[in-house]
Amino acid sequence: MQRILAGLDVTSVGEELKQNSVLVARTMGPAELLDYDREYLVGLVLEDAGVSAHVTIIARALGLATVGGATGIIDKVQPGDLMAVNGLSGKVHMRPSDKIADIYRQKIKDQSEQSAVYEALRERPAITRDGFEVSLGMNAGLEIDLPHLQRSGATSIGLYRTELHFMISERLPRLKELQASYANVLEAAGSRPVTFRTLDIGGDKILPYLRHAHEENPALGWRAIRFALDRPAIFRTQVRALLQASGGRNLNILLPMIADIWEIEQSRELINREIAHHQKFKRQMPTQIKVGTMIEVPALIWQLEPLMKRVDFISVGTNDLLQFLFAVDRSNMNVAHRFDPLSLPFLNALAGIQKIANKHNMPVNICGEMASRPLEAMALVGLGFSSLSMAPMAIGPVKHMLLGLDANDIRHFVAQLLGDNVLNIRTALVRYAQQRHIDIVGI
Ligand code: PEP
Ligand code: MG
């Protein structure tokens, strides 16, 4: 969930940042954003970027009020202008009138009061009115995210995006550096489980120091596990670092962008080789090692039965799953918002995953941006999912929604929507929540 901010100075890329700056740019990669001084930055407005583009995911994780798709703004805004940025509604006011600025100031005040409500829920488990417990983990990827573990009340790090460390490095990180970083993450997590996703680069996540041939369709190209299996030295170094960091603790390794079973088998072979190497040097082993896969390539949905025998857990990446199911580039503003995850095809796809996972007692987590929006999270619980992982700031609003929800009732409602082939599922869910006074932020 984004913060609402107002009364900010604006600066465009290339300007020197001042206190309370909003960064306005046509487009920007995640690594570029991480170059800016976090101390001064409070907002990010981009002309070209959808809600699930990586740069916006990272910006929100950093707590910035983030708006994408602000077409033409760069030509209209001047450095030093006052801006009001509403990351929640996606609205940007340039040079707001006193009246608008006052409304925003009030919103900020309301929001900080609301934050106090969420804060009070921090230690409380997310249990629905009828006793269904939902585990709310957080997504992270940099050590600066770790303090959010305490603050947000997350019960796990459900997705640790290891590529972010690679993206902010000037060269390929070395084994020792990776090991130290993963050890810090595990140390900070304490008894909370951590799921490390192996390097998911490619698409819009580029490593500037690695030579990459130009690709016509980078989202469908040589990325994530495809790259890892073709360049096993990098993957093995990462696995070695993970093994070394997690001696005496549990290790959960998550494989990104798996499209076919053989990719899991090959990845496991490489992991096993690293385990053998680790044992040869009599290093302390992790207490247990679990290997899971992301489900973000639709082809995997039709391989779920054989998949169940080959992984220990699954994690659904709704950002890429939506991108590939609807054939919409998630970072292209002209199409990124064209299709709704709260729709028959998408919810049916998720329902199919949940059904087979449930049959096999397979732990399944949802870690895409969908889980971080309370209305969508309500639908996910309606589909039977009980583990969600999201940006830390979303945990309060999602938990707040869950405390007012009846899981059994929403399950029946969602089953009925799907059974009746209802086309406007979003509207039906909004009405459902309103009629039952379920507090949903952002609708
Ligand atoms: C996803 O695709 O939903 C996901 C969680 O991974 P990423 O956003 O890093 O691609
Ligand atoms: Mg993904």
GROMACS .gro file of C-alpha atoms and ligand atoms in nm:
model
  454
    1MET     CA    1   0.000   0.000   0.000
    2GLN     CA    2   0.141   0.334  -0.093
    3ARG     CA    3   0.159   0.639   0.127
    4ILE     CA    4  -0.016   0.958   0.036
    5LEU     CA    5   0.213   1.254   0.039
    6ALA     CA    6   0.167   1.619  -0.023
    7GLY     CA    7   0.342   1.950  -0.028
    8LEU     CA    8   0.651   1.820  -0.194
    9ASP     CA    9   0.924   1.973  -0.398
   10VAL     CA   10   0.972   1.823  -0.734
   11THR     CA   11   1.290   1.737  -0.906
   12SER     CA   12   1.347   1.567  -1.234
   13VAL     CA   13   1.613   1.313  -1.313
   14GLY     CA   14   1.951   1.475  -1.317
   15GLU     CA   15   1.856   1.745  -1.065
   16GLU     CA   16   2.004   1.747  -0.722
   17LEU     CA   17   1.767   1.600  -0.469
   18LYS     CA   18   1.636   1.817  -0.188
   19GLN     CA   19   1.442   1.723   0.122
   20ASN     CA   20   1.099   1.574   0.038
   21SER     CA   21   1.165   1.534  -0.329
   22VAL     CA   22   0.942   1.368  -0.580
   23LEU     CA   23   1.132   1.215  -0.863
   24VAL     CA   24   0.962   1.265  -1.197
   25ALA     CA   25   1.091   1.076  -1.497
   26ARG     CA   26   0.981   0.937  -1.824
   27THR     CA   27   1.107   0.592  -1.740
   28MET     CA   28   1.359   0.436  -1.507
   29GLY     CA   29   1.505   0.098  -1.426
   30PRO     CA   30   1.502  -0.041  -1.073
   31ALA     CA   31   1.879  -0.009  -1.036
   32GLU     CA   32   1.864   0.358  -1.134
   33LEU     CA   33   1.605   0.429  -0.866
   34LEU     CA   34   1.823   0.264  -0.605
   35ASP     CA   35   2.101   0.507  -0.694
   36TYR     CA   36   1.903   0.798  -0.549
   37ASP     CA   37   1.941   0.898  -0.189
   38ARG     CA   38   1.647   0.752   0.000
   39GLU     CA   39   1.676   1.014   0.267
   40TYR     CA   40   1.542   1.283   0.036
   41LEU     CA   41   1.303   1.092  -0.180
   42VAL     CA   42   0.935   1.064  -0.086
   43GLY     CA   43   0.762   1.011  -0.418
   44LEU     CA   44   0.810   0.875  -0.766
   45VAL     CA   45   0.607   0.969  -1.071
   46LEU     CA   46   0.680   0.795  -1.398
   47GLU     CA   47   0.534   0.840  -1.741
   48ASP     CA   48   0.596   0.481  -1.848
   49ALA     CA   49   0.552   0.216  -1.580
   50GLY     CA   50   0.266  -0.005  -1.469
   51VAL     CA   51   0.181  -0.106  -1.112
   52SER     CA   52   0.371  -0.430  -1.144
   53ALA     CA   53   0.676  -0.294  -1.326
   54HIS     CA   54   0.977  -0.375  -1.112
   55VAL     CA   55   1.070  -0.014  -1.059
   56THR     CA   56   0.727   0.059  -0.907
   57ILE     CA   57   0.740  -0.254  -0.691
   58ILE     CA   58   1.073  -0.142  -0.552
   59ALA     CA   59   0.959   0.218  -0.511
   60ARG     CA   60   0.661   0.106  -0.305
   61ALA     CA   61   0.879  -0.128  -0.101
   62LEU     CA   62   1.092   0.177  -0.023
   63GLY     CA   63   0.778   0.353   0.100
   64LEU     CA   64   0.759   0.605  -0.183
   65ALA     CA   65   0.425   0.741  -0.300
   66THR     CA   66   0.439   0.594  -0.648
   67VAL     CA   67   0.240   0.675  -0.957
   68GLY     CA   68   0.299   0.529  -1.302
   69GLY     CA   69   0.145   0.616  -1.635
   70ALA     CA   70   0.154   0.993  -1.583
   71THR     CA   71   0.173   1.057  -1.955
   72GLY     CA   72   0.316   1.392  -2.058
   73ILE     CA   73   0.403   1.506  -1.706
   74ILE     CA   74   0.769   1.558  -1.773
   75ASP     CA   75   0.696   1.844  -2.012
   76LYS     CA   76   0.460   2.013  -1.769
   77VAL     CA   77   0.650   2.004  -1.446
   78GLN     CA   78   0.929   2.237  -1.340
   79PRO     CA   79   1.194   2.164  -1.080
   80GLY     CA   80   1.084   2.320  -0.752
   81ASP     CA   81   0.713   2.290  -0.829
   82LEU     CA   82   0.488   2.181  -0.548
   83MET     CA   83   0.327   1.845  -0.609
   84ALA     CA   84   0.071   1.631  -0.437
   85VAL     CA   85   0.110   1.262  -0.514
   86ASN     CA   86  -0.154   1.009  -0.419
   87GLY     CA   87   0.008   0.670  -0.455
   88LEU     CA   88  -0.317   0.502  -0.362
   89SER     CA   89  -0.542   0.648  -0.630
   90GLY     CA   90  -0.266   0.713  -0.881
   91LYS     CA   91  -0.348   1.087  -0.891
   92VAL     CA   92  -0.088   1.360  -0.921
   93HIS     CA   93  -0.163   1.728  -0.869
   94MET     CA   94   0.093   1.967  -1.007
   95ARG     CA   95   0.109   2.306  -0.837
   96PRO     CA   96  -0.199   2.223  -0.628
   97SER     CA   97  -0.427   2.502  -0.508
   98ASP     CA   98  -0.435   2.577  -0.134
   99LYS     CA   99  -0.759   2.385  -0.113
  100ILE     CA  100  -0.619   2.069  -0.272
  101ALA     CA  101  -0.301   2.098  -0.066
  102ASP     CA  102  -0.516   2.119   0.249
  103ILE     CA  103  -0.714   1.810   0.146
  104TYR     CA  104  -0.387   1.624   0.103
  105ARG     CA  105  -0.256   1.743   0.438
  106GLN     CA  106  -0.572   1.609   0.596
  107LYS     CA  107  -0.529   1.278   0.412
  108ILE     CA  108  -0.176   1.248   0.545
  109LYS     CA  109  -0.305   1.310   0.894
  110ASP     CA  110  -0.582   1.051   0.851
  111GLN     CA  111  -0.334   0.808   0.714
  112SER     CA  112  -0.098   0.844   1.002
  113GLU     CA  113  -0.393   0.779   1.236
  114GLN     CA  114  -0.478   0.473   1.029
  115SER     CA  115  -0.114   0.361   1.052
  116ALA     CA  116  -0.147   0.370   1.427
  117VAL     CA  117  -0.445   0.133   1.395
  118TYR     CA  118  -0.236  -0.106   1.183
  119GLU     CA  119   0.051  -0.075   1.423
  120ALA     CA  120  -0.175  -0.192   1.703
  121LEU     CA  121  -0.254  -0.503   1.496
  122ARG     CA  122   0.110  -0.588   1.444
  123GLU     CA  123   0.133  -0.873   1.693
  124ARG     CA  124  -0.215  -1.000   1.621
  125PRO     CA  125  -0.242  -1.303   1.392
  126ALA     CA  126  -0.448  -1.257   1.076
  127ILE     CA  127  -0.746  -1.474   1.167
  128THR     CA  128  -1.083  -1.427   1.003
  129ARG     CA  129  -1.403  -1.400   1.205
  130ASP     CA  130  -1.467  -1.771   1.155
  131GLY     CA  131  -1.118  -1.875   1.263
  132PHE     CA  132  -0.930  -1.918   0.931
  133GLU     CA  133  -0.568  -1.813   0.972
  134VAL     CA  134  -0.389  -1.646   0.684
  135SER     CA  135  -0.015  -1.614   0.699
  136LEU     CA  136   0.101  -1.269   0.588
  137GLY     CA  137   0.461  -1.262   0.479
  138MET     CA  138   0.657  -0.979   0.333
  139ASN     CA  139   0.841  -0.941   0.005
  140ALA     CA  140   1.194  -0.808   0.030
  141GLY     CA  141   1.513  -0.800  -0.169
  142LEU     CA  142   1.759  -0.570  -0.002
  143GLU     CA  143   1.898  -0.553   0.344
  144ILE     CA  144   1.739  -0.208   0.386
  145ASP     CA  145   1.403  -0.389   0.378
  146LEU     CA  146   1.481  -0.591   0.688
  147PRO     CA  147   1.368  -0.344   0.957
  148HIS     CA  148   1.020  -0.376   0.802
  149LEU     CA  149   1.001  -0.731   0.933
  150GLN     CA  150   0.950  -0.605   1.287
  151ARG     CA  151   0.748  -0.299   1.195
  152SER     CA  152   0.502  -0.473   0.967
  153GLY     CA  153   0.429  -0.780   1.178
  154ALA     CA  154   0.515  -1.009   0.883
  155THR     CA  155   0.535  -1.373   0.983
  156SER     CA  156   0.790  -1.461   0.716
  157ILE     CA  157   0.988  -1.329   0.422
  158GLY     CA  158   0.771  -1.503   0.165
  159LEU     CA  159   0.975  -1.376  -0.128
  160TYR     CA  160   1.332  -1.253  -0.113
  161ARG     CA  161   1.419  -1.119  -0.460
  162THR     CA  162   1.791  -1.193  -0.468
  163GLU     CA  163   1.840  -1.016  -0.800
  164LEU     CA  164   1.812  -0.674  -0.639
  165HIS     CA  165   2.152  -0.716  -0.474
  166PHE     CA  166   2.297  -0.805  -0.814
  167MET     CA  167   2.128  -0.506  -0.973
  168ILE     CA  168   2.275  -0.251  -0.737
  169SER     CA  169   2.625  -0.398  -0.752
  170GLU     CA  170   2.883  -0.263  -0.989
  171ARG     CA  171   3.008  -0.612  -1.070
  172LEU     CA  172   2.897  -0.967  -1.017
  173PRO     CA  173   2.881  -1.011  -0.638
  174ARG     CA  174   3.136  -1.258  -0.503
  175LEU     CA  175   3.057  -1.570  -0.299
  176LYS     CA  176   3.165  -1.420   0.035
  177GLU     CA  177   2.961  -1.107  -0.020
  178LEU     CA  178   2.650  -1.308  -0.107
  179GLN     CA  179   2.698  -1.539   0.187
  180ALA     CA  180   2.730  -1.246   0.427
  181SER     CA  181   2.422  -1.081   0.286
  182TYR     CA  182   2.208  -1.396   0.308
  183ALA     CA  183   2.335  -1.460   0.661
  184ASN     CA  184   2.222  -1.108   0.758
  185VAL     CA  185   1.878  -1.174   0.615
  186LEU     CA  186   1.844  -1.500   0.808
  187GLU     CA  187   1.975  -1.336   1.123
  188ALA     CA  188   1.721  -1.055   1.096
  189ALA     CA  189   1.441  -1.300   1.025
  190GLY     CA  190   1.521  -1.505   1.337
  191SER     CA  191   1.259  -1.776   1.367
  192ARG     CA  192   1.058  -1.647   1.070
  193PRO     CA  193   1.098  -1.854   0.754
  194VAL     CA  194   1.272  -1.694   0.457
  195THR     CA  195   1.223  -1.796   0.095
  196PHE     CA  196   1.515  -1.698  -0.126
  197ARG     CA  197   1.429  -1.677  -0.491
  198THR     CA  198   1.731  -1.741  -0.710
  199LEU     CA  199   1.844  -1.481  -0.957
  200ASP     CA  200   1.550  -1.356  -1.165
  201ILE     CA  201   1.718  -1.127  -1.412
  202GLY     CA  202   1.627  -1.041  -1.767
  203GLY     CA  203   1.312  -0.867  -1.882
  204ASP     CA  204   1.330  -0.524  -1.718
  205LYS     CA  205   1.590  -0.642  -1.464
  206ILE     CA  206   1.920  -0.589  -1.633
  207LEU     CA  207   2.268  -0.631  -1.486
  208PRO     CA  208   2.470  -0.352  -1.647
  209TYR     CA  209   2.800  -0.540  -1.609
  210LEU     CA  210   2.677  -0.854  -1.791
  211ARG     CA  211   2.673  -0.849  -2.164
  212HIS     CA  212   2.322  -0.908  -2.289
  213ALA     CA  213   2.237  -0.950  -2.651
  214HIS     CA  214   1.952  -0.730  -2.771
  215GLU     CA  215   1.622  -0.916  -2.748
  216GLU     CA  216   1.304  -0.835  -2.937
  217ASN     CA  217   1.088  -0.965  -2.650
  218PRO     CA  218   1.295  -0.954  -2.333
  219ALA     CA  219   1.004  -1.060  -2.109
  220LEU     CA  220   0.990  -1.383  -2.308
  221GLY     CA  221   1.361  -1.408  -2.352
  222TRP     CA  222   1.676  -1.533  -2.192
  223ARG     CA  223   1.593  -1.461  -1.832
  224ALA     CA  224   1.567  -1.603  -1.480
  225ILE     CA  225   1.606  -1.983  -1.469
  226ARG     CA  226   1.682  -1.995  -1.843
  227PHE     CA  227   1.983  -1.774  -1.788
  228ALA     CA  228   2.077  -1.964  -1.469
  229LEU     CA  229   2.079  -2.303  -1.639
  230ASP     CA  230   2.285  -2.171  -1.930
  231ARG     CA  231   2.527  -1.994  -1.697
  232PRO     CA  232   2.539  -2.244  -1.412
  233ALA     CA  233   2.845  -2.088  -1.249
  234ILE     CA  234   2.639  -1.790  -1.132
  235PHE     CA  235   2.352  -2.009  -1.011
  236ARG     CA  236   2.589  -2.245  -0.830
  237THR     CA  237   2.771  -1.959  -0.660
  238GLN     CA  238   2.440  -1.834  -0.536
  239VAL     CA  239   2.332  -2.175  -0.408
  240ARG     CA  240   2.673  -2.221  -0.243
  241ALA     CA  241   2.633  -1.887  -0.067
  242LEU     CA  242   2.283  -1.984   0.047
  243LEU     CA  243   2.407  -2.317   0.185
  244GLN     CA  244   2.693  -2.151   0.368
  245ALA     CA  245   2.468  -1.883   0.512
  246SER     CA  246   2.204  -2.122   0.637
  247GLY     CA  247   2.408  -2.382   0.827
  248GLY     CA  248   2.192  -2.492   1.121
  249ARG     CA  249   1.881  -2.319   0.983
  250ASN     CA  250   1.611  -2.400   0.731
  251LEU     CA  251   1.681  -2.312   0.370
  252ASN     CA  252   1.401  -2.247   0.120
  253ILE     CA  253   1.510  -2.201  -0.241
  254LEU     CA  254   1.257  -2.072  -0.492
  255LEU     CA  255   1.314  -2.110  -0.868
  256PRO     CA  256   1.186  -1.828  -1.093
  257MET     CA  257   1.016  -1.846  -1.434
  258ILE     CA  258   0.994  -2.223  -1.451
  259ALA     CA  259   0.800  -2.323  -1.764
  260ASP     CA  260   0.867  -2.696  -1.777
  261ILE     CA  261   0.948  -2.980  -1.539
  262TRP     CA  262   1.291  -3.047  -1.686
  263GLU     CA  263   1.403  -2.703  -1.571
  264ILE     CA  264   1.329  -2.807  -1.213
  265GLU     CA  265   1.516  -3.133  -1.258
  266GLN     CA  266   1.820  -2.956  -1.399
  267SER     CA  267   1.810  -2.695  -1.124
  268ARG     CA  268   1.785  -2.966  -0.859
  269GLU     CA  269   2.085  -3.141  -1.011
  270LEU     CA  270   2.291  -2.824  -0.976
  271ILE     CA  271   2.164  -2.772  -0.621
  272ASN     CA  272   2.253  -3.134  -0.534
  273ARG     CA  273   2.602  -3.086  -0.667
  274GLU     CA  274   2.642  -2.787  -0.441
  275ILE     CA  275   2.507  -2.984  -0.145
  276ALA     CA  276   2.764  -3.259  -0.216
  277HIS     CA  277   3.038  -2.996  -0.235
  278HIS     CA  278   2.920  -2.846   0.094
  279GLN     CA  279   2.924  -3.189   0.259
  280LYS     CA  280   3.268  -3.271   0.121
  281PHE     CA  281   3.409  -2.974   0.310
  282LYS     CA  282   3.222  -3.085   0.623
  283ARG     CA  283   3.045  -2.755   0.650
  284GLN     CA  284   2.743  -2.726   0.873
  285MET     CA  285   2.435  -2.826   0.678
  286PRO     CA  286   2.103  -2.643   0.684
  287THR     CA  287   1.855  -2.826   0.907
  288GLN     CA  288   1.638  -2.882   0.603
  289ILE     CA  289   1.648  -2.775   0.241
  290LYS     CA  290   1.328  -2.715   0.049
  291VAL     CA  291   1.310  -2.634  -0.318
  292GLY     CA  292   1.003  -2.469  -0.465
  293THR     CA  293   0.896  -2.313  -0.790
  294MET     CA  294   0.730  -1.991  -0.890
  295ILE     CA  295   0.418  -2.037  -1.096
  296GLU     CA  296   0.425  -1.744  -1.332
  297VAL     CA  297   0.441  -1.911  -1.671
  298PRO     CA  298   0.096  -2.043  -1.767
  299ALA     CA  299   0.239  -2.366  -1.918
  300LEU     CA  300   0.307  -2.485  -1.563
  301ILE     CA  301  -0.064  -2.485  -1.485
  302TRP     CA  302  -0.106  -2.784  -1.712
  303GLN     CA  303   0.183  -2.970  -1.549
  304LEU     CA  304   0.070  -2.934  -1.192
  305GLU     CA  305   0.027  -3.306  -1.121
  306PRO     CA  306   0.383  -3.407  -1.217
  307LEU     CA  307   0.509  -3.085  -1.061
  308MET     CA  308   0.373  -3.181  -0.719
  309LYS     CA  309   0.618  -3.471  -0.696
  310ARG     CA  310   0.916  -3.255  -0.775
  311VAL     CA  311   0.890  -2.954  -0.549
  312ASP     CA  312   0.840  -2.891  -0.179
  313PHE     CA  313   0.634  -2.574  -0.218
  314ILE     CA  314   0.497  -2.339  -0.480
  315SER     CA  315   0.464  -1.965  -0.498
  316VAL     CA  316   0.234  -1.796  -0.746
  317GLY     CA  317   0.377  -1.484  -0.909
  318THR     CA  318   0.062  -1.309  -1.015
  319ASN     CA  319   0.250  -1.023  -1.184
  320ASP     CA  320   0.406  -1.239  -1.449
  321LEU     CA  321   0.119  -1.488  -1.458
  322LEU     CA  322  -0.116  -1.202  -1.548
  323GLN     CA  323   0.132  -1.069  -1.803
  324PHE     CA  324   0.163  -1.404  -1.977
  325LEU     CA  325  -0.200  -1.516  -1.947
  326PHE     CA  326  -0.335  -1.198  -2.102
  327ALA     CA  327  -0.033  -1.133  -2.323
  328VAL     CA  328   0.010  -0.783  -2.178
  329ASP     CA  329   0.350  -0.632  -2.113
  330ARG     CA  330   0.340  -0.544  -1.742
  331SER     CA  331   0.568  -0.245  -1.792
  332ASN     CA  332   0.388  -0.100  -2.092
  333MET     CA  333   0.143   0.162  -1.973
  334ASN     CA  334  -0.073   0.133  -2.280
  335VAL     CA  335  -0.168  -0.221  -2.190
  336ALA     CA  336  -0.056  -0.298  -1.834
  337HIS     CA  337  -0.394  -0.212  -1.677
  338ARG     CA  338  -0.614  -0.330  -1.958
  339PHE     CA  339  -0.707  -0.660  -1.794
  340ASP     CA  340  -0.816  -0.723  -1.440
  341PRO     CA  341  -0.680  -1.000  -1.219
  342LEU     CA  342  -1.028  -1.006  -1.064
  343SER     CA  343  -1.163  -1.170  -1.376
  344LEU     CA  344  -1.290  -1.512  -1.479
  345PRO     CA  345  -0.980  -1.632  -1.662
  346PHE     CA  346  -0.739  -1.524  -1.394
  347LEU     CA  347  -0.939  -1.642  -1.093
  348ASN     CA  348  -1.014  -1.972  -1.268
  349ALA     CA  349  -0.643  -2.022  -1.329
  350LEU     CA  350  -0.570  -1.954  -0.962
  351ALA     CA  351  -0.856  -2.178  -0.850
  352GLY     CA  352  -0.706  -2.464  -1.054
  353ILE     CA  353  -0.368  -2.418  -0.888
  354GLN     CA  354  -0.522  -2.405  -0.542
  355LYS     CA  355  -0.732  -2.717  -0.602
  356ILE     CA  356  -0.441  -2.937  -0.707
  357ALA     CA  357  -0.205  -2.796  -0.445
  358ASN     CA  358  -0.468  -2.863  -0.181
  359LYS     CA  359  -0.517  -3.220  -0.301
  360HIS     CA  360  -0.144  -3.282  -0.254
  361ASN     CA  361  -0.110  -3.086   0.069
  362MET     CA  362   0.138  -2.869  -0.113
  363PRO     CA  363   0.224  -2.540   0.060
  364VAL     CA  364   0.127  -2.259  -0.175
  365ASN     CA  365   0.191  -1.891  -0.140
  366ILE     CA  366   0.081  -1.594  -0.348
  367CYS     CA  367   0.360  -1.342  -0.382
  368GLY     CA  368   0.259  -1.111  -0.668
  369GLU     CA  369   0.127  -0.758  -0.621
  370MET     CA  370  -0.229  -0.889  -0.625
  371ALA     CA  371  -0.188  -1.017  -0.269
  372SER     CA  372  -0.108  -0.668  -0.144
  373ARG     CA  373  -0.443  -0.516  -0.242
  374PRO     CA  374  -0.714  -0.585   0.017
  375LEU     CA  375  -0.998  -0.649  -0.230
  376GLU     CA  376  -0.782  -0.889  -0.432
  377ALA     CA  377  -0.655  -1.050  -0.110
  378MET     CA  378  -1.018  -1.107  -0.011
  379ALA     CA  379  -1.076  -1.288  -0.341
  380LEU     CA  380  -0.763  -1.497  -0.286
  381VAL     CA  381  -0.889  -1.610   0.053
  382GLY     CA  382  -1.219  -1.682  -0.123
  383LEU     CA  383  -1.026  -1.915  -0.353
  384GLY     CA  384  -0.886  -2.095  -0.049
  385PHE     CA  385  -0.535  -1.950  -0.033
  386SER     CA  386  -0.399  -1.912   0.317
  387SER     CA  387  -0.052  -1.771   0.260
  388LEU     CA  388   0.009  -1.431   0.106
  389SER     CA  389   0.329  -1.234   0.072
  390MET     CA  390   0.335  -0.864  -0.005
  391ALA     CA  391   0.507  -0.528   0.031
  392PRO     CA  392   0.546  -0.463   0.406
  393MET     CA  393   0.320  -0.159   0.399
  394ALA     CA  394   0.032  -0.369   0.267
  395ILE     CA  395   0.027  -0.603   0.564
  396GLY     CA  396  -0.171  -0.369   0.792
  397PRO     CA  397  -0.454  -0.298   0.543
  398VAL     CA  398  -0.478  -0.665   0.436
  399LYS     CA  399  -0.484  -0.785   0.797
  400HIS     CA  400  -0.747  -0.525   0.880
  401MET     CA  401  -0.965  -0.661   0.599
  402LEU     CA  402  -0.912  -1.022   0.709
  403LEU     CA  403  -1.018  -0.953   1.068
  404GLY     CA  404  -1.360  -0.848   0.939
  405LEU     CA  405  -1.398  -1.133   0.691
  406ASP     CA  406  -1.581  -1.464   0.712
  407ALA     CA  407  -1.360  -1.706   0.516
  408ASN     CA  408  -1.626  -1.967   0.466
  409ASP     CA  409  -1.874  -1.714   0.337
  410ILE     CA  410  -1.632  -1.553   0.091
  411ARG     CA  411  -1.536  -1.901  -0.034
  412HIS     CA  412  -1.899  -1.972  -0.120
  413PHE     CA  413  -1.939  -1.631  -0.276
  414VAL     CA  414  -1.631  -1.664  -0.499
  415ALA     CA  415  -1.728  -2.020  -0.600
  416GLN     CA  416  -2.068  -1.887  -0.701
  417LEU     CA  417  -1.918  -1.602  -0.904
  418LEU     CA  418  -1.699  -1.848  -1.093
  419GLY     CA  419  -1.977  -2.104  -1.126
  420ASP     CA  420  -2.213  -1.843  -1.269
  421ASN     CA  421  -1.945  -1.704  -1.502
  422VAL     CA  422  -1.998  -1.355  -1.363
  423LEU     CA  423  -1.815  -1.108  -1.581
  424ASN     CA  424  -1.780  -0.811  -1.353
  425ILE     CA  425  -1.623  -0.982  -1.055
  426ARG     CA  426  -1.463  -0.667  -0.917
  427THR     CA  427  -1.796  -0.488  -0.881
  428ALA     CA  428  -1.953  -0.795  -0.719
  429LEU     CA  429  -1.669  -0.817  -0.467
  430VAL     CA  430  -1.688  -0.447  -0.383
  431ARG     CA  431  -2.060  -0.483  -0.320
  432TYR     CA  432  -2.000  -0.795  -0.112
  433ALA     CA  433  -1.752  -0.608   0.108
  434GLN     CA  434  -1.974  -0.300   0.142
  435GLN     CA  435  -2.281  -0.498   0.238
  436ARG     CA  436  -2.089  -0.678   0.511
  437HIS     CA  437  -1.900  -0.368   0.628
  438ILE     CA  438  -1.564  -0.525   0.553
  439ASP     CA  439  -1.309  -0.249   0.562
  440ILE     CA  440  -1.125  -0.240   0.231
  441VAL     CA  441  -0.867   0.032   0.180
  442GLY     CA  442  -0.831   0.158  -0.173
  443ILE     CA  443  -1.174   0.092  -0.327
  444PEP     C1  444   0.558  -1.210  -0.998
  444PEP     O1  445   0.588  -1.226  -1.116
  444PEP     O2  446   0.441  -1.202  -0.957
  444PEP     C2  447   0.664  -1.199  -0.895
  444PEP     C3  448   0.637  -1.199  -0.767
  444PEP     O3  449   0.792  -1.182  -0.938
  444PEP     P1  450   0.848  -1.045  -0.997
  444PEP     O4  451   0.747  -0.938  -0.970
  444PEP     O5  452   0.977  -1.021  -0.928
  444PEP     O6  453   0.863  -1.077  -1.142
  445MG      MG  454   0.790  -1.269  -1.180
   0.00000   0.00000   0.00000
